[in-house]
Amino acid sequence: MDQDALIAELQRATKDREPVDAIVRRLAEPGADAAPGLVAAVGTVSRSALWGLRDALRLIGPPAFDVAVAARTRADKVPDWWELGHVLRGFDERCVPQYRAALAHPVKEVRHQALGGLENLGEAAAVALTDVIPFLNAPDSSTRYTAAQTVRAIGAGSGPVLAGIRRNGPARLRRHALTALAVIGEADLLDERDRRALQRLIRVKAALDIPEALPDHQWIAVPGATYDGLFEAMGLHDRIPCTLSMGLSAAENDSVDVTDPDGTRHTAYRVFVTPELDGWRLVYANTPLSPAVWKYTDVIERISAACGQAQFFAQDEHSDSMIWAVALDGVLRRRYRRNESPEWVGEPMDWETPLTDDPDYDPAEEYAPNATTETDTNGAAWALSLVPEDIDDDTTLRGHGWLAISRAGVGHTAFAGALRI
């Protein structure tokens, strides 16, 4: 049976949910000679048949890899780019040399797919580690993310190799090896000289921090003059100085499961406190401030008891849910919450506009007596402290940020993910 007939048979079998292993093997039997036709067909078959073609190309191995790369690079944009991406990520360990070569390919997407293919190979891709780690510091976040996933897939067993690069070079890889050690949670392998150098670098970079727009999905605001009490109020430990970039990247991986010597398991959280920005410190604790972990009203009441005032803000544009809340001297002073229906707690503050002043106010509607027009989270933040997304070069920045942990003794190296300094 010729190749076209076999591909048609594959289409029929996948449609009828019949086994296709035998068809896949027959498609791969001619070896390299079959690769061009199979690659040309990937954009013409059904999704389920595509996986069969991918498996046949995997069986063929390196010759098929080269044909797939050539097909992807025949033009800047090709109609079957999505299918070719899946093919390129699907080869086995025989193609590790091809993947390593593809990491230097002039086409960015080929480099990206090569990273993804090595990620899929996991520990079998360990020989490519030194080719992968420079991508941890790539200019674009997508490449950095895929490179980090690949390093994690290769595994913590690469820690000694990375530590050796830090000590002995080559010099061009030392910076990337440091990032990789952080990604796999093996920063403990750094020697004392590296630790001191890293601390110096953080201090220097923090002094050069420039105000920039910050996430506005969820945060706490605390007066800069009295913020120091928040660490004890939130039960935070092991605080270390950080830059804005460090804090934001830490928020991407802000929880870790730890096991006590007696086998008891706990979850520890990492919290980012910004430098002072126009007189306010913002606190980012994305995971622990979810309702299932910490109750935000309790948190801001504890903080306000220590710091005089604390504000909580959260918003989700997709669900149109919003919260803003203010606690003063340990007591919840005012809160607005909207999920399906609005809810106000506490008496209106001086800056709020009574609902009766709203041109659209309908006296026939039943509103709570303490309802006001201040139902927008960013609007409340503007009145109370500052709006994170409005932070820019005109914002006054003082001091440096902090990273702290919710559980003593865990240490910052327990958290996965590199911190961008």
Tab-separated table of C-alpha atoms in Angstrom:
chain	number	residue	atom	x	y	z
A	1	MET	CA	0.000	0.000	0.000
A	2	ASP	CA	1.484	3.399	-0.981
A	3	GLN	CA	1.908	6.314	1.434
A	4	ASP	CA	-1.230	8.211	0.401
A	5	ALA	CA	-3.319	5.079	0.860
A	6	LEU	CA	-1.788	4.461	4.288
A	7	ILE	CA	-2.515	8.036	5.360
A	8	ALA	CA	-6.103	7.603	4.201
A	9	GLU	CA	-6.268	4.350	6.173
A	10	LEU	CA	-4.925	6.205	9.232
A	11	GLN	CA	-7.631	8.851	8.808
A	12	ARG	CA	-10.346	6.213	8.637
A	13	ALA	CA	-8.995	4.251	11.612
A	14	THR	CA	-8.733	7.293	13.862
A	15	LYS	CA	-12.229	8.385	12.893
A	16	ASP	CA	-13.550	4.935	13.838
A	17	ARG	CA	-11.346	4.880	16.973
A	18	GLU	CA	-9.559	1.753	15.856
A	19	PRO	CA	-5.966	0.858	16.849
A	20	VAL	CA	-3.432	2.597	14.596
A	21	ASP	CA	-0.079	1.249	15.851
A	22	ALA	CA	0.337	-1.097	12.888
A	23	ILE	CA	-0.470	1.668	10.401
A	24	VAL	CA	2.020	4.006	12.099
A	25	ARG	CA	4.772	1.387	11.856
A	26	ARG	CA	4.031	0.806	8.167
A	27	LEU	CA	4.157	4.552	7.513
A	28	ALA	CA	7.600	4.678	9.128
A	29	GLU	CA	9.025	1.535	7.469
A	30	PRO	CA	10.571	3.285	4.431
A	31	GLY	CA	12.612	5.435	6.841
A	32	ALA	CA	14.043	8.719	5.586
A	33	ASP	CA	12.329	8.365	2.213
A	34	ALA	CA	8.923	8.542	3.914
A	35	ALA	CA	9.629	11.722	5.870
A	36	PRO	CA	8.934	14.395	3.206
A	37	GLY	CA	5.509	13.001	2.361
A	38	LEU	CA	4.523	12.570	6.010
A	39	VAL	CA	5.629	16.091	6.912
A	40	ALA	CA	3.755	17.511	3.923
A	41	ALA	CA	0.584	15.778	5.121
A	42	VAL	CA	0.516	17.038	8.722
A	43	GLY	CA	-1.550	20.098	7.838
A	44	THR	CA	-4.062	18.149	5.757
A	45	VAL	CA	-5.286	15.451	8.156
A	46	SER	CA	-7.612	15.435	11.152
A	47	ARG	CA	-6.265	16.247	14.601
A	48	SER	CA	-6.362	12.609	15.724
A	49	ALA	CA	-4.614	11.448	12.540
A	50	LEU	CA	-1.956	14.116	13.105
A	51	TRP	CA	-0.803	12.287	16.230
A	52	GLY	CA	-0.332	9.153	14.143
A	53	LEU	CA	1.826	11.020	11.621
A	54	ARG	CA	3.817	12.543	14.471
A	55	ASP	CA	4.437	9.069	15.914
A	56	ALA	CA	5.551	7.752	12.526
A	57	LEU	CA	7.985	10.645	12.145
A	58	ARG	CA	9.275	9.958	15.650
A	59	LEU	CA	9.989	6.358	14.643
A	60	ILE	CA	11.960	7.571	11.626
A	61	GLY	CA	14.020	9.820	13.901
A	62	PRO	CA	16.767	12.299	12.893
A	63	PRO	CA	16.056	12.366	9.134
A	64	ALA	CA	12.427	13.250	9.862
A	65	PHE	CA	13.531	15.953	12.310
A	66	ASP	CA	15.589	17.643	9.595
A	67	VAL	CA	12.679	17.518	7.138
A	68	ALA	CA	10.310	19.033	9.736
A	69	VAL	CA	12.729	21.897	10.453
A	70	ALA	CA	13.087	22.581	6.733
A	71	ALA	CA	9.301	22.622	6.335
A	72	ARG	CA	8.864	25.072	9.195
A	73	THR	CA	11.498	27.441	7.820
A	74	ARG	CA	10.384	27.441	4.190
A	75	ALA	CA	8.755	30.813	4.867
A	76	ASP	CA	8.315	33.309	7.690
A	77	LYS	CA	4.744	32.111	8.108
A	78	VAL	CA	3.509	28.686	7.107
A	79	PRO	CA	-0.117	27.495	7.344
A	80	ASP	CA	0.827	24.278	9.136
A	81	TRP	CA	3.028	25.925	11.791
A	82	TRP	CA	0.898	24.568	14.657
A	83	GLU	CA	1.070	20.971	13.415
A	84	LEU	CA	4.797	21.237	12.677
A	85	GLY	CA	5.361	22.526	16.196
A	86	HIS	CA	3.823	19.380	17.652
A	87	VAL	CA	5.933	17.247	15.320
A	88	LEU	CA	9.145	19.047	16.280
A	89	ARG	CA	8.482	18.614	19.996
A	90	GLY	CA	7.702	14.911	19.596
A	91	PHE	CA	11.044	13.253	18.758
A	92	ASP	CA	12.860	10.846	21.086
A	93	GLU	CA	16.367	10.863	22.588
A	94	ARG	CA	17.962	9.869	19.280
A	95	CYS	CA	17.307	13.447	18.202
A	96	VAL	CA	19.028	15.159	21.129
A	97	PRO	CA	21.910	16.217	18.819
A	98	GLN	CA	19.363	17.672	16.396
A	99	TYR	CA	17.589	19.497	19.210
A	100	ARG	CA	20.894	20.956	20.399
A	101	ALA	CA	21.697	22.161	16.905
A	102	ALA	CA	18.193	23.619	16.547
A	103	LEU	CA	18.754	25.785	19.637
A	104	ALA	CA	21.116	27.833	17.455
A	105	HIS	CA	18.702	28.031	14.517
A	106	PRO	CA	18.100	31.567	13.163
A	107	VAL	CA	14.312	31.111	13.334
A	108	LYS	CA	13.026	31.844	16.833
A	109	GLU	CA	10.124	29.395	16.653
A	110	VAL	CA	12.461	26.509	15.787
A	111	ARG	CA	14.562	27.370	18.834
A	112	HIS	CA	11.421	27.492	20.957
A	113	GLN	CA	10.184	24.107	19.704
A	114	ALA	CA	13.624	22.612	20.347
A	115	LEU	CA	13.388	23.738	23.963
A	116	GLY	CA	9.951	22.138	24.193
A	117	GLY	CA	11.223	18.890	22.703
A	118	LEU	CA	14.077	18.719	25.196
A	119	GLU	CA	11.597	19.425	27.987
A	120	ASN	CA	9.563	16.406	26.873
A	121	LEU	CA	12.689	14.232	27.030
A	122	GLY	CA	13.358	15.165	30.668
A	123	GLU	CA	16.466	13.571	32.149
A	124	ALA	CA	17.374	12.110	28.754
A	125	ALA	CA	18.152	15.690	27.661
A	126	ALA	CA	20.743	16.263	30.403
A	127	VAL	CA	23.558	16.378	27.854
A	128	ALA	CA	21.923	19.515	26.403
A	129	LEU	CA	21.856	21.384	29.733
A	130	THR	CA	24.618	23.834	28.841
A	131	ASP	CA	22.865	24.610	25.555
A	132	VAL	CA	19.563	25.283	27.335
A	133	ILE	CA	20.563	27.484	30.270
A	134	PRO	CA	21.443	30.627	28.247
A	135	PHE	CA	17.757	30.802	27.282
A	136	LEU	CA	16.865	31.346	30.956
A	137	ASN	CA	17.955	34.950	30.453
A	138	ALA	CA	16.392	35.446	27.013
A	139	PRO	CA	14.785	38.835	26.306
A	140	ASP	CA	11.243	37.461	25.949
A	141	SER	CA	9.248	35.896	28.769
A	142	SER	CA	7.887	33.014	26.675
A	143	THR	CA	11.365	31.701	25.901
A	144	ARG	CA	12.474	32.176	29.515
A	145	TYR	CA	9.439	30.237	30.723
A	146	THR	CA	9.986	27.308	28.343
A	147	ALA	CA	13.693	27.206	29.176
A	148	ALA	CA	12.872	27.088	32.893
A	149	GLN	CA	10.413	24.248	32.305
A	150	THR	CA	13.108	22.388	30.367
A	151	VAL	CA	15.694	22.820	33.120
A	152	ARG	CA	13.176	21.563	35.692
A	153	ALA	CA	12.379	18.575	33.478
A	154	ILE	CA	16.067	17.709	33.178
A	155	GLY	CA	15.952	17.603	36.952
A	156	ALA	CA	17.620	18.506	40.223
A	157	GLY	CA	20.337	15.980	39.411
A	158	SER	CA	21.917	18.677	37.269
A	159	GLY	CA	22.659	20.755	40.378
A	160	PRO	CA	26.284	19.580	40.809
A	161	VAL	CA	26.999	20.289	37.134
A	162	LEU	CA	25.599	23.800	37.469
A	163	ALA	CA	27.501	24.424	40.703
A	164	GLY	CA	30.657	23.276	38.916
A	165	ILE	CA	30.040	25.824	36.171
A	166	ARG	CA	29.702	28.531	38.815
A	167	ARG	CA	33.069	27.566	40.271
A	168	ASN	CA	35.056	26.622	37.187
A	169	GLY	CA	33.330	28.149	34.183
A	170	PRO	CA	33.175	28.587	31.328
A	171	ALA	CA	32.670	32.253	32.135
A	172	ARG	CA	29.959	32.744	29.496
A	173	LEU	CA	27.725	30.243	31.337
A	174	ARG	CA	28.290	31.310	34.954
A	175	ARG	CA	25.379	33.756	35.062
A	176	HIS	CA	23.043	31.259	33.427
A	177	ALA	CA	24.117	28.486	35.811
A	178	LEU	CA	23.177	30.716	38.744
A	179	THR	CA	19.717	31.241	37.259
A	180	ALA	CA	19.346	27.503	36.631
A	181	LEU	CA	20.253	26.641	40.229
A	182	ALA	CA	17.473	28.949	41.385
A	183	VAL	CA	15.030	27.411	38.897
A	184	ILE	CA	15.551	23.881	40.233
A	185	GLY	CA	15.588	25.014	43.872
A	186	GLU	CA	19.250	24.149	44.405
A	187	ALA	CA	20.615	27.576	45.304
A	188	ASP	CA	21.976	25.982	48.486
A	189	LEU	CA	24.751	24.609	46.264
A	190	LEU	CA	26.136	28.129	45.835
A	191	ASP	CA	29.383	28.711	47.691
A	192	GLU	CA	29.830	31.568	50.149
A	193	ARG	CA	31.545	33.778	47.585
A	194	ASP	CA	28.569	33.460	45.246
A	195	ARG	CA	26.158	34.232	48.060
A	196	ARG	CA	28.007	37.413	48.995
A	197	ALA	CA	28.226	38.488	45.363
A	198	LEU	CA	24.506	37.908	44.924
A	199	GLN	CA	23.664	39.958	48.016
A	200	ARG	CA	25.860	42.818	46.783
A	201	LEU	CA	24.212	42.718	43.376
A	202	ILE	CA	20.737	42.878	44.929
A	203	ARG	CA	21.688	45.898	47.039
A	204	VAL	CA	23.132	47.701	44.018
A	205	LYS	CA	20.164	46.902	41.769
A	206	ALA	CA	17.619	47.835	44.467
A	207	ALA	CA	19.215	51.261	44.799
A	208	LEU	CA	18.684	51.747	41.055
A	209	ASP	CA	15.052	50.574	40.996
A	210	ILE	CA	12.728	52.697	38.869
A	211	PRO	CA	8.997	52.872	39.699
A	212	GLU	CA	6.891	50.867	37.271
A	213	ALA	CA	3.279	49.794	36.928
A	214	LEU	CA	2.461	46.882	39.233
A	215	PRO	CA	-0.236	44.181	39.128
A	216	ASP	CA	-3.664	45.378	40.190
A	217	HIS	CA	-5.579	42.112	40.607
A	218	GLN	CA	-4.977	41.809	44.383
A	219	TRP	CA	-2.859	43.713	46.898
A	220	ILE	CA	-2.633	45.232	50.367
A	221	ALA	CA	-1.568	48.834	50.994
A	222	VAL	CA	0.153	49.912	54.221
A	223	PRO	CA	1.526	53.348	55.217
A	224	GLY	CA	5.232	53.555	54.425
A	225	ALA	CA	6.032	55.283	57.705
A	226	THR	CA	4.668	52.429	59.851
A	227	TYR	CA	4.913	49.385	57.556
A	228	ASP	CA	7.550	47.523	59.570
A	229	GLY	CA	4.927	46.036	61.881
A	230	LEU	CA	3.288	44.092	59.067
A	231	PHE	CA	5.927	41.321	59.121
A	232	GLU	CA	5.076	40.207	62.646
A	233	ALA	CA	1.359	40.851	62.089
A	234	MET	CA	1.370	38.528	59.052
A	235	GLY	CA	3.604	35.942	60.722
A	236	LEU	CA	6.420	36.454	58.215
A	237	HIS	CA	10.022	35.329	58.659
A	238	ASP	CA	13.451	35.474	57.016
A	239	ARG	CA	12.927	38.728	55.185
A	240	ILE	CA	15.557	39.693	52.632
A	241	PRO	CA	15.977	42.836	50.505
A	242	CYS	CA	14.772	42.585	46.922
A	243	THR	CA	14.300	44.580	43.762
A	244	LEU	CA	10.937	45.129	42.116
A	245	SER	CA	11.798	42.509	39.489
A	246	MET	CA	12.704	39.991	42.191
A	247	GLY	CA	9.459	40.576	44.023
A	248	LEU	CA	7.299	40.245	40.935
A	249	SER	CA	9.038	37.056	39.808
A	250	ALA	CA	8.752	35.632	43.342
A	251	ALA	CA	5.001	36.189	43.168
A	252	GLU	CA	4.872	33.799	40.194
A	253	ASN	CA	5.989	30.903	42.449
A	254	ASP	CA	4.836	31.922	45.913
A	255	SER	CA	4.076	28.580	47.594
A	256	VAL	CA	6.007	25.421	48.421
A	257	ASP	CA	5.119	22.220	50.265
A	258	VAL	CA	7.545	21.322	53.053
A	259	THR	CA	7.827	18.278	55.302
A	260	ASP	CA	8.825	18.410	58.971
A	261	PRO	CA	11.227	15.805	60.405
A	262	ASP	CA	8.207	13.992	61.871
A	263	GLY	CA	6.629	13.713	58.425
A	264	THR	CA	4.039	16.468	58.899
A	265	ARG	CA	3.454	18.390	55.681
A	266	HIS	CA	2.854	22.125	55.478
A	267	THR	CA	2.591	24.774	52.801
A	268	ALA	CA	4.815	27.834	53.106
A	269	TYR	CA	4.137	31.086	51.271
A	270	ARG	CA	6.376	33.851	49.988
A	271	VAL	CA	5.227	37.463	50.312
A	272	PHE	CA	6.525	40.505	48.423
A	273	VAL	CA	6.538	43.937	50.071
A	274	THR	CA	7.344	46.746	47.650
A	275	PRO	CA	9.579	49.742	48.274
A	276	GLU	CA	7.756	52.817	49.510
A	277	LEU	CA	5.776	54.312	46.624
A	278	ASP	CA	4.310	57.788	47.156
A	279	GLY	CA	4.214	57.054	50.872
A	280	TRP	CA	2.728	53.538	50.663
A	281	ARG	CA	4.071	49.993	50.705
A	282	LEU	CA	2.121	47.433	48.677
A	283	VAL	CA	1.992	43.794	49.729
A	284	TYR	CA	1.591	40.978	47.192
A	285	ALA	CA	0.605	37.568	48.540
A	286	ASN	CA	-1.343	36.056	45.668
A	287	THR	CA	-1.806	32.466	46.829
A	288	PRO	CA	-2.148	32.934	50.604
A	289	LEU	CA	-4.692	35.719	50.203
A	290	SER	CA	-7.046	33.382	48.381
A	291	PRO	CA	-10.166	32.723	50.492
A	292	ALA	CA	-9.156	29.117	51.170
A	293	VAL	CA	-5.948	30.134	52.979
A	294	TRP	CA	-5.995	33.543	54.683
A	295	LYS	CA	-9.104	35.601	55.395
A	296	TYR	CA	-8.260	39.059	54.117
A	297	THR	CA	-10.337	40.888	56.730
A	298	ASP	CA	-8.410	39.161	59.520
A	299	VAL	CA	-5.114	39.982	57.810
A	300	ILE	CA	-5.755	43.695	57.395
A	301	GLU	CA	-7.160	43.985	60.918
A	302	ARG	CA	-3.943	42.462	62.314
A	303	ILE	CA	-1.776	44.671	60.123
A	304	SER	CA	-3.724	47.811	61.005
A	305	ALA	CA	-3.349	47.026	64.706
A	306	ALA	CA	0.424	47.168	64.186
A	307	CYS	CA	0.645	49.810	61.449
A	308	GLY	CA	-2.388	52.015	62.095
A	309	GLN	CA	-4.052	51.302	58.768
A	310	ALA	CA	-4.238	48.580	56.128
A	311	GLN	CA	-6.219	48.385	52.910
A	312	PHE	CA	-7.112	45.353	50.794
A	313	PHE	CA	-8.037	45.447	47.115
A	314	ALA	CA	-9.017	42.693	44.692
A	315	GLN	CA	-10.712	42.633	41.316
A	316	ASP	CA	-11.505	40.118	38.624
A	317	GLU	CA	-12.671	41.676	35.373
A	318	HIS	CA	-13.823	38.339	33.978
A	319	SER	CA	-16.308	37.684	36.779
A	320	ASP	CA	-16.910	41.386	37.495
A	321	SER	CA	-16.141	40.801	41.172
A	322	MET	CA	-14.505	43.521	43.259
A	323	ILE	CA	-13.436	44.131	46.838
A	324	TRP	CA	-11.978	47.074	48.632
A	325	ALA	CA	-11.644	47.206	52.403
A	326	VAL	CA	-10.052	49.452	55.015
A	327	ALA	CA	-9.051	48.553	58.568
A	328	LEU	CA	-7.995	51.147	61.150
A	329	ASP	CA	-6.258	50.368	64.442
A	330	GLY	CA	-7.227	46.715	64.371
A	331	VAL	CA	-10.882	47.124	63.338
A	332	LEU	CA	-12.522	46.790	59.933
A	333	ARG	CA	-13.665	50.342	59.147
A	334	ARG	CA	-15.254	49.985	55.702
A	335	ARG	CA	-15.690	47.315	53.035
A	336	TYR	CA	-17.314	47.057	49.651
A	337	ARG	CA	-17.698	43.672	47.997
A	338	ARG	CA	-19.424	42.733	44.781
A	339	ASN	CA	-19.748	39.250	43.382
A	340	GLU	CA	-23.294	38.764	42.199
A	341	SER	CA	-24.814	41.510	44.346
A	342	PRO	CA	-23.141	44.445	46.140
A	343	GLU	CA	-22.513	44.527	49.869
A	344	TRP	CA	-21.343	47.429	52.021
A	345	VAL	CA	-20.003	47.097	55.566
A	346	GLY	CA	-19.391	50.081	57.843
A	347	GLU	CA	-20.320	53.729	57.470
A	348	PRO	CA	-19.229	55.639	54.339
A	349	MET	CA	-15.874	57.400	54.480
A	350	ASP	CA	-15.514	61.140	53.875
A	351	TRP	CA	-14.405	60.765	50.249
A	352	GLU	CA	-17.308	58.533	49.208
A	353	THR	CA	-20.245	59.882	47.199
A	354	PRO	CA	-23.743	59.059	48.516
A	355	LEU	CA	-25.756	56.870	46.199
A	356	THR	CA	-28.529	59.466	46.173
A	357	ASP	CA	-26.161	61.847	44.310
A	358	ASP	CA	-25.865	59.416	41.411
A	359	PRO	CA	-27.829	60.719	38.365
A	360	ASP	CA	-29.014	57.166	37.760
A	361	TYR	CA	-30.266	56.724	41.325
A	362	ASP	CA	-33.706	55.118	41.446
A	363	PRO	CA	-35.470	55.602	44.796
A	364	ALA	CA	-37.704	52.652	43.961
A	365	GLU	CA	-34.694	50.325	44.218
A	366	GLU	CA	-33.904	48.899	47.643
A	367	TYR	CA	-30.354	49.900	48.606
A	368	ALA	CA	-28.562	49.507	51.900
A	369	PRO	CA	-28.514	52.787	53.857
A	370	ASN	CA	-24.682	52.793	53.787
A	371	ALA	CA	-24.442	52.283	50.000
A	372	THR	CA	-22.358	54.734	47.946
A	373	THR	CA	-21.197	55.099	44.354
A	374	GLU	CA	-17.641	53.972	45.179
A	375	THR	CA	-17.891	50.502	43.672
A	376	ASP	CA	-14.673	50.486	41.632
A	377	THR	CA	-11.543	48.970	43.179
A	378	ASN	CA	-9.067	51.234	41.400
A	379	GLY	CA	-11.221	54.265	42.166
A	380	ALA	CA	-11.158	53.398	45.859
A	381	ALA	CA	-7.403	52.799	45.701
A	382	TRP	CA	-6.935	56.228	44.103
A	383	ALA	CA	-8.847	57.850	46.959
A	384	LEU	CA	-7.228	55.806	49.730
A	385	SER	CA	-3.593	55.303	48.692
A	386	LEU	CA	-2.421	54.660	45.109
A	387	VAL	CA	-3.374	52.638	42.036
A	388	PRO	CA	-0.693	50.050	41.143
A	389	GLU	CA	-1.165	50.338	37.383
A	390	ASP	CA	-0.678	54.138	37.604
A	391	ILE	CA	2.809	53.861	39.120
A	392	ASP	CA	5.374	55.433	36.776
A	393	ASP	CA	8.509	57.587	36.659
A	394	ASP	CA	6.699	60.385	38.494
A	395	THR	CA	6.041	58.148	41.515
A	396	THR	CA	8.380	58.766	44.446
A	397	LEU	CA	10.234	55.571	45.394
A	398	ARG	CA	12.060	55.212	48.709
A	399	GLY	CA	13.958	52.266	50.169
A	400	HIS	CA	13.909	48.765	48.756
A	401	GLY	CA	11.459	45.904	48.675
A	402	TRP	CA	11.375	42.798	50.863
A	403	LEU	CA	10.687	39.117	50.393
A	404	ALA	CA	9.520	37.188	53.447
A	405	ILE	CA	8.191	33.704	54.168
A	406	SER	CA	5.149	32.593	56.147
A	407	ARG	CA	6.966	29.741	57.911
A	408	ALA	CA	10.232	29.944	59.847
A	409	GLY	CA	13.142	27.785	58.787
A	410	VAL	CA	11.935	27.094	55.243
A	411	GLY	CA	14.399	29.425	53.543
A	412	HIS	CA	14.099	31.187	50.218
A	413	THR	CA	15.895	28.470	48.265
A	414	ALA	CA	13.004	26.063	48.872
A	415	PHE	CA	10.865	27.924	46.337
A	416	ALA	CA	11.136	26.945	42.690
A	417	GLY	CA	11.757	29.479	39.981
A	418	ALA	CA	14.514	31.955	39.267
A	419	LEU	CA	14.206	35.443	40.718
A	420	ARG	CA	14.956	38.125	38.142
A	421	ILE	CA	17.145	40.673	39.892
